[in-house]
Amino acid sequence: MAQDDLFKKLIAHTKEYGYIFPSSEIYDGLSAVYDYGQYGVELKNNIKQFWWDAMVKMHENIVGLDSAIFMHPDIWKASGHVGAFNDPLIDNKDSKKRYRADDLVEEHIAKYQAKIDKDVEKGQNKFGDAFNKEQFLATNPNVLRNQEKINEITARLTKALTSDDLVELKQIIIDCEIADPISGSKNWTDVRQFNLMFETLLGSTADGASKIYLRPETAQGIFVNYLNVQKSGRMKIPFGIAQIGKAFRNEIVARQFIFRMREFEQMEMQFFVKPGTELEWFEHWKNLRIKWHKAMGLPEEKYRFHKHDKLAHYANAAFDIEFEFPFGFKELEGIHSRTDFDLKQHQEFSGKKLQFFDPESGESFIPYVVETSVGLDRTFLSVLSGAYYEEELKKENGESDTRVVLRIPPALAPIKLAVLPLIKKDGLPEKAREIIDELKFDFTCQYDEKDSIGRRYRRQDAIGTPYCITIDHDTLKDNMVTIRDRDTMVQERVLITNLAHIVDEKVNMKNLLKKIF
Ligand code: GAP
């Protein structure tokens, strides 16, 4: 299936099956804002739990925090967000559409990459096993020409962005003859900087309200609480503070569904270390974080690292973990070695010492920080897009059928088991309820008696429920039920007394954690 089609189907599926709804839909929606439905919220909570367990529960030296969204406005001056949390925007004078100038250039570069990929595919089809991809990439004249274009434009873009050269940024757009993707017009305004922070007022205007910001990242709440946590928890370096929470950014172009939103959630951890040891810790966290993603069991080749060649002025190492979404490889998580920049800035702006006293060496120092920062909504999208399958099935009568199945990692699945009485009478519903009443303390269960059993199986497949339990007339005599596995569709007859153990073996969060630790 073409990736565009897959993405459209996935978006429609998430709405039809109660995962994600466009926000304020009955008022025609609000651009790039989404609500999580009855299954979406369960999956989201399970992802949070997996992250929290992996970061806090599994590490004696990492503790949690839940800081407020509203913070003193000077925090954002100290962090650099007031002065520099900007994106370069450009408007098309004809279509009146607004774009991120760097995105337009990156999309243009991606077209050259797509040409290279297409040539490789053609070569592969033509020569089969005899095809040598590396040699082809190094020698084919078309590939070399396109690669040279990529290198040239990327170098210009990087230079323009690092030096904040907005005139050059516009010149790249003109030189590359980039047109508005909607109207085809090349009639552009100049490039301007646009600050991404949302502002609001604290206090009533009569009292002299003050301007504050909705936090654009959760990290600063951790930095400003560094000393509170260190002292009250008697934490010794190295130690970490983890936080999950909402962040807000007035993105110029918010799109690709929940990939880029104006209100989203982050799961961030700041790890405070002794200066000089930060790059070792950086490697440690880089490896541990990709293990966390891969533990979910989605195809491994969908993950890759992307090294930042252009480092922010405060960082001395940075990598992204990228995931292959239906619209290509994109950032899922950022891992940054942020030196002592943030604590030093807050020390200067607040006038409060933010140091660590090392009783062993008798020295005081500002710790260095390694940050891991992953988008909860992007992780959600990675799980759903990696789990969505349309399968052709052969029926017993030889006809074919299709099923849509969400192969969500069982530990993260919103509903762990559905209990289905074969018919709505003869005491079968009562037996089903009895089983749910026993299992509901450990697992999220769902009762369903509507429609044929086949349709009910399909509904649970589409929701991603790992197990369906069917109650039939024999159940009343032998206390056995049929348990059906979502992925293999294999059905087995088992004793009701064994159900809790069987389900737990499959859906326990421990299964994911044990792949990492
Ligand atoms: N404290 C570092 C920080 O905020 P970032 O790369 O700007 O770094 C971290 O954001 C992660 O937050 C990203 O890797 C992404 O997963 C998520 N994220 C950022 N902007 C987002 C948006 N507009 N919508 C959804 N997720 C976003």
mmCIF file with all atom_site columns, N, CA and C and ligand atoms in Angstrom, residues 217 219 249 251 258-261 264 266 268 331-334 338 371 373-375 378, ligand 1:
data_model
loop_
_atom_site.group_PDB
_atom_site.id
_atom_site.type_symbol
_atom_site.label_atom_id
_atom_site.label_alt_id
_atom_site.label_comp_id
_atom_site.label_asym_id
_atom_site.label_entity_id
_atom_site.label_seq_id
_atom_site.pdbx_PDB_ins_code
_atom_site.Cartn_x
_atom_site.Cartn_y
_atom_site.Cartn_z
_atom_site.occupancy
_atom_site.B_iso_or_equiv
_atom_site.pdbx_formal_charge
_atom_site.auth_seq_id
_atom_site.auth_comp_id
_atom_site.auth_asym_id
_atom_site.auth_atom_id
_atom_site.pdbx_PDB_model_num
ATOM   1  N N   . GLU A 1 217 ? 8.497  23.616 26.748 1.00 0.00 ? 217 GLU A N   1
ATOM   2  C CA  . GLU A 1 217 ? 9.138  22.327 27.043 1.00 0.00 ? 217 GLU A CA  1
ATOM   3  C C   . GLU A 1 217 ? 9.006  22.100 28.553 1.00 0.00 ? 217 GLU A C   1
ATOM   4  N N   . ALA A 1 219 ? 11.361 20.691 30.331 1.00 0.00 ? 219 ALA A N   1
ATOM   5  C CA  . ALA A 1 219 ? 12.708 20.626 30.893 1.00 0.00 ? 219 ALA A CA  1
ATOM   6  C C   . ALA A 1 219 ? 13.015 21.743 31.889 1.00 0.00 ? 219 ALA A C   1
ATOM   7  N N   . ARG A 1 249 ? 3.481  24.968 21.759 1.00 0.00 ? 249 ARG A N   1
ATOM   8  C CA  . ARG A 1 249 ? 4.282  25.741 20.803 1.00 0.00 ? 249 ARG A CA  1
ATOM   9  C C   . ARG A 1 249 ? 3.370  26.232 19.691 1.00 0.00 ? 249 ARG A C   1
ATOM   10 N N   . GLU A 1 251 ? 3.310  26.504 16.619 1.00 0.00 ? 251 GLU A N   1
ATOM   11 C CA  . GLU A 1 251 ? 3.996  26.073 15.400 1.00 0.00 ? 251 GLU A CA  1
ATOM   12 C C   . GLU A 1 251 ? 3.445  26.827 14.195 1.00 0.00 ? 251 GLU A C   1
ATOM   13 N N   . ILE A 1 258 ? -0.955 13.997 14.524 1.00 0.00 ? 258 ILE A N   1
ATOM   14 C CA  . ILE A 1 258 ? -0.450 14.332 15.863 1.00 0.00 ? 258 ILE A CA  1
ATOM   15 C C   . ILE A 1 258 ? 1.073  14.456 15.898 1.00 0.00 ? 258 ILE A C   1
ATOM   16 N N   . PHE A 1 259 ? 1.725  14.433 14.711 1.00 0.00 ? 259 PHE A N   1
ATOM   17 C CA  . PHE A 1 259 ? 3.187  14.531 14.706 1.00 0.00 ? 259 PHE A CA  1
ATOM   18 C C   . PHE A 1 259 ? 3.646  15.921 15.161 1.00 0.00 ? 259 PHE A C   1
ATOM   19 N N   . ARG A 1 260 ? 3.009  16.949 14.632 1.00 0.00 ? 260 ARG A N   1
ATOM   20 C CA  . ARG A 1 260 ? 3.391  18.309 15.026 1.00 0.00 ? 260 ARG A CA  1
ATOM   21 C C   . ARG A 1 260 ? 2.130  19.058 15.440 1.00 0.00 ? 260 ARG A C   1
ATOM   22 N N   . MET A 1 261 ? 1.998  19.258 16.743 1.00 0.00 ? 261 MET A N   1
ATOM   23 C CA  . MET A 1 261 ? 0.795  19.919 17.247 1.00 0.00 ? 261 MET A CA  1
ATOM   24 C C   . MET A 1 261 ? 1.174  21.176 18.017 1.00 0.00 ? 261 MET A C   1
ATOM   25 N N   . PHE A 1 264 ? 1.009  19.544 23.063 1.00 0.00 ? 264 PHE A N   1
ATOM   26 C CA  . PHE A 1 264 ? 1.455  18.147 23.011 1.00 0.00 ? 264 PHE A CA  1
ATOM   27 C C   . PHE A 1 264 ? 2.064  17.764 24.350 1.00 0.00 ? 264 PHE A C   1
ATOM   28 N N   . GLN A 1 266 ? 5.338  15.894 26.491 1.00 0.00 ? 266 GLN A N   1
ATOM   29 C CA  . GLN A 1 266 ? 6.732  15.437 26.439 1.00 0.00 ? 266 GLN A CA  1
ATOM   30 C C   . GLN A 1 266 ? 7.042  14.528 27.625 1.00 0.00 ? 266 GLN A C   1
ATOM   31 N N   . GLU A 1 268 ? 10.433 13.887 29.561 1.00 0.00 ? 268 GLU A N   1
ATOM   32 C CA  . GLU A 1 268 ? 11.817 14.373 29.561 1.00 0.00 ? 268 GLU A CA  1
ATOM   33 C C   . GLU A 1 268 ? 12.546 13.948 30.823 1.00 0.00 ? 268 GLU A C   1
ATOM   34 N N   . GLU A 1 331 ? 12.037 12.853 13.431 1.00 0.00 ? 331 GLU A N   1
ATOM   35 C CA  . GLU A 1 331 ? 12.469 12.836 14.835 1.00 0.00 ? 331 GLU A CA  1
ATOM   36 C C   . GLU A 1 331 ? 11.366 12.349 15.781 1.00 0.00 ? 331 GLU A C   1
ATOM   37 N N   . LEU A 1 332 ? 11.794 11.435 16.655 1.00 0.00 ? 332 LEU A N   1
ATOM   38 C CA  . LEU A 1 332 ? 10.895 10.904 17.673 1.00 0.00 ? 332 LEU A CA  1
ATOM   39 C C   . LEU A 1 332 ? 11.377 11.382 19.046 1.00 0.00 ? 332 LEU A C   1
ATOM   40 N N   . GLU A 1 333 ? 12.691 11.351 19.215 1.00 0.00 ? 333 GLU A N   1
ATOM   41 C CA  . GLU A 1 333 ? 13.290 11.703 20.512 1.00 0.00 ? 333 GLU A CA  1
ATOM   42 C C   . GLU A 1 333 ? 14.609 12.426 20.277 1.00 0.00 ? 333 GLU A C   1
ATOM   43 N N   . GLY A 1 334 ? 14.908 13.374 21.176 1.00 0.00 ? 334 GLY A N   1
ATOM   44 C CA  . GLY A 1 334 ? 16.191 14.063 21.106 1.00 0.00 ? 334 GLY A CA  1
ATOM   45 C C   . GLY A 1 334 ? 17.020 13.719 22.337 1.00 0.00 ? 334 GLY A C   1
ATOM   46 N N   . ARG A 1 338 ? 23.850 18.834 27.283 1.00 0.00 ? 338 ARG A N   1
ATOM   47 C CA  . ARG A 1 338 ? 23.568 20.279 27.317 1.00 0.00 ? 338 ARG A CA  1
ATOM   48 C C   . ARG A 1 338 ? 24.575 21.065 28.154 1.00 0.00 ? 338 ARG A C   1
ATOM   49 N N   . GLU A 1 371 ? 20.306 15.207 28.526 1.00 0.00 ? 371 GLU A N   1
ATOM   50 C CA  . GLU A 1 371 ? 18.839 15.233 28.458 1.00 0.00 ? 371 GLU A CA  1
ATOM   51 C C   . GLU A 1 371 ? 18.320 14.187 27.473 1.00 0.00 ? 371 GLU A C   1
ATOM   52 N N   . SER A 1 373 ? 14.660 13.505 25.640 1.00 0.00 ? 373 SER A N   1
ATOM   53 C CA  . SER A 1 373 ? 13.372 14.188 25.495 1.00 0.00 ? 373 SER A CA  1
ATOM   54 C C   . SER A 1 373 ? 12.574 13.543 24.371 1.00 0.00 ? 373 SER A C   1
ATOM   55 N N   . VAL A 1 374 ? 11.491 12.881 24.749 1.00 0.00 ? 374 VAL A N   1
ATOM   56 C CA  . VAL A 1 374 ? 10.707 12.172 23.731 1.00 0.00 ? 374 VAL A CA  1
ATOM   57 C C   . VAL A 1 374 ? 9.273  12.694 23.739 1.00 0.00 ? 374 VAL A C   1
ATOM   58 N N   . GLY A 1 375 ? 8.700  12.843 22.550 1.00 0.00 ? 375 GLY A N   1
ATOM   59 C CA  . GLY A 1 375 ? 7.315  13.282 22.433 1.00 0.00 ? 375 GLY A CA  1
ATOM   60 C C   . GLY A 1 375 ? 6.383  12.097 22.690 1.00 0.00 ? 375 GLY A C   1
ATOM   61 N N   . ARG A 1 378 ? 4.193  11.617 19.584 1.00 0.00 ? 378 ARG A N   1
ATOM   62 C CA  . ARG A 1 378 ? 4.937  10.996 18.475 1.00 0.00 ? 378 ARG A CA  1
ATOM   63 C C   . ARG A 1 378 ? 5.183  9.515  18.754 1.00 0.00 ? 378 ARG A C   1
HETATM 64 N N1  . GAP B 2 .   ? 13.808 19.951 26.046 1.00 0.00 ? 1   GAP B N1  1
HETATM 65 C C1  . GAP B 2 .   ? 14.242 19.659 24.726 1.00 0.00 ? 1   GAP B C1  1
HETATM 66 C C2  . GAP B 2 .   ? 13.179 19.766 23.735 1.00 0.00 ? 1   GAP B C2  1
HETATM 67 O O1  . GAP B 2 .   ? 12.075 20.211 24.003 1.00 0.00 ? 1   GAP B O1  1
HETATM 68 P P1  . GAP B 2 .   ? 12.676 19.315 21.211 1.00 0.00 ? 1   GAP B P1  1
HETATM 69 O O2  . GAP B 2 .   ? 13.462 18.561 20.178 1.00 0.00 ? 1   GAP B O2  1
HETATM 70 O O3  . GAP B 2 .   ? 12.225 20.686 20.846 1.00 0.00 ? 1   GAP B O3  1
HETATM 71 O O4  . GAP B 2 .   ? 13.581 19.322 22.510 1.00 0.00 ? 1   GAP B O4  1
HETATM 72 C C3  . GAP B 2 .   ? 11.589 17.145 22.147 1.00 0.00 ? 1   GAP B C3  1
HETATM 73 O O5  . GAP B 2 .   ? 11.418 18.432 21.623 1.00 0.00 ? 1   GAP B O5  1
HETATM 74 C C4  . GAP B 2 .   ? 10.567 16.191 21.582 1.00 0.00 ? 1   GAP B C4  1
HETATM 75 O O6  . GAP B 2 .   ? 9.251  16.732 21.760 1.00 0.00 ? 1   GAP B O6  1
HETATM 76 C C5  . GAP B 2 .   ? 10.693 15.967 20.069 1.00 0.00 ? 1   GAP B C5  1
HETATM 77 O O7  . GAP B 2 .   ? 11.642 14.963 19.772 1.00 0.00 ? 1   GAP B O7  1
HETATM 78 C C6  . GAP B 2 .   ? 9.286  15.545 19.705 1.00 0.00 ? 1   GAP B C6  1
HETATM 79 O O8  . GAP B 2 .   ? 9.112  14.151 19.930 1.00 0.00 ? 1   GAP B O8  1
HETATM 80 C C7  . GAP B 2 .   ? 8.419  16.318 20.680 1.00 0.00 ? 1   GAP B C7  1
HETATM 81 N N2  . GAP B 2 .   ? 7.833  17.524 20.014 1.00 0.00 ? 1   GAP B N2  1
HETATM 82 C C8  . GAP B 2 .   ? 8.436  18.710 19.803 1.00 0.00 ? 1   GAP B C8  1
HETATM 83 N N3  . GAP B 2 .   ? 7.592  19.568 19.189 1.00 0.00 ? 1   GAP B N3  1
HETATM 84 C C9  . GAP B 2 .   ? 6.428  18.911 19.007 1.00 0.00 ? 1   GAP B C9  1
HETATM 85 C C10 . GAP B 2 .   ? 5.152  19.247 18.436 1.00 0.00 ? 1   GAP B C10 1
HETATM 86 N N4  . GAP B 2 .   ? 4.914  20.469 17.948 1.00 0.00 ? 1   GAP B N4  1
HETATM 87 N N5  . GAP B 2 .   ? 4.176  18.300 18.415 1.00 0.00 ? 1   GAP B N5  1
HETATM 88 C C11 . GAP B 2 .   ? 4.395  17.070 18.930 1.00 0.00 ? 1   GAP B C11 1
HETATM 89 N N6  . GAP B 2 .   ? 5.569  16.695 19.487 1.00 0.00 ? 1   GAP B N6  1
HETATM 90 C C12 . GAP B 2 .   ? 6.577  17.590 19.533 1.00 0.00 ? 1   GAP B C12 1
#
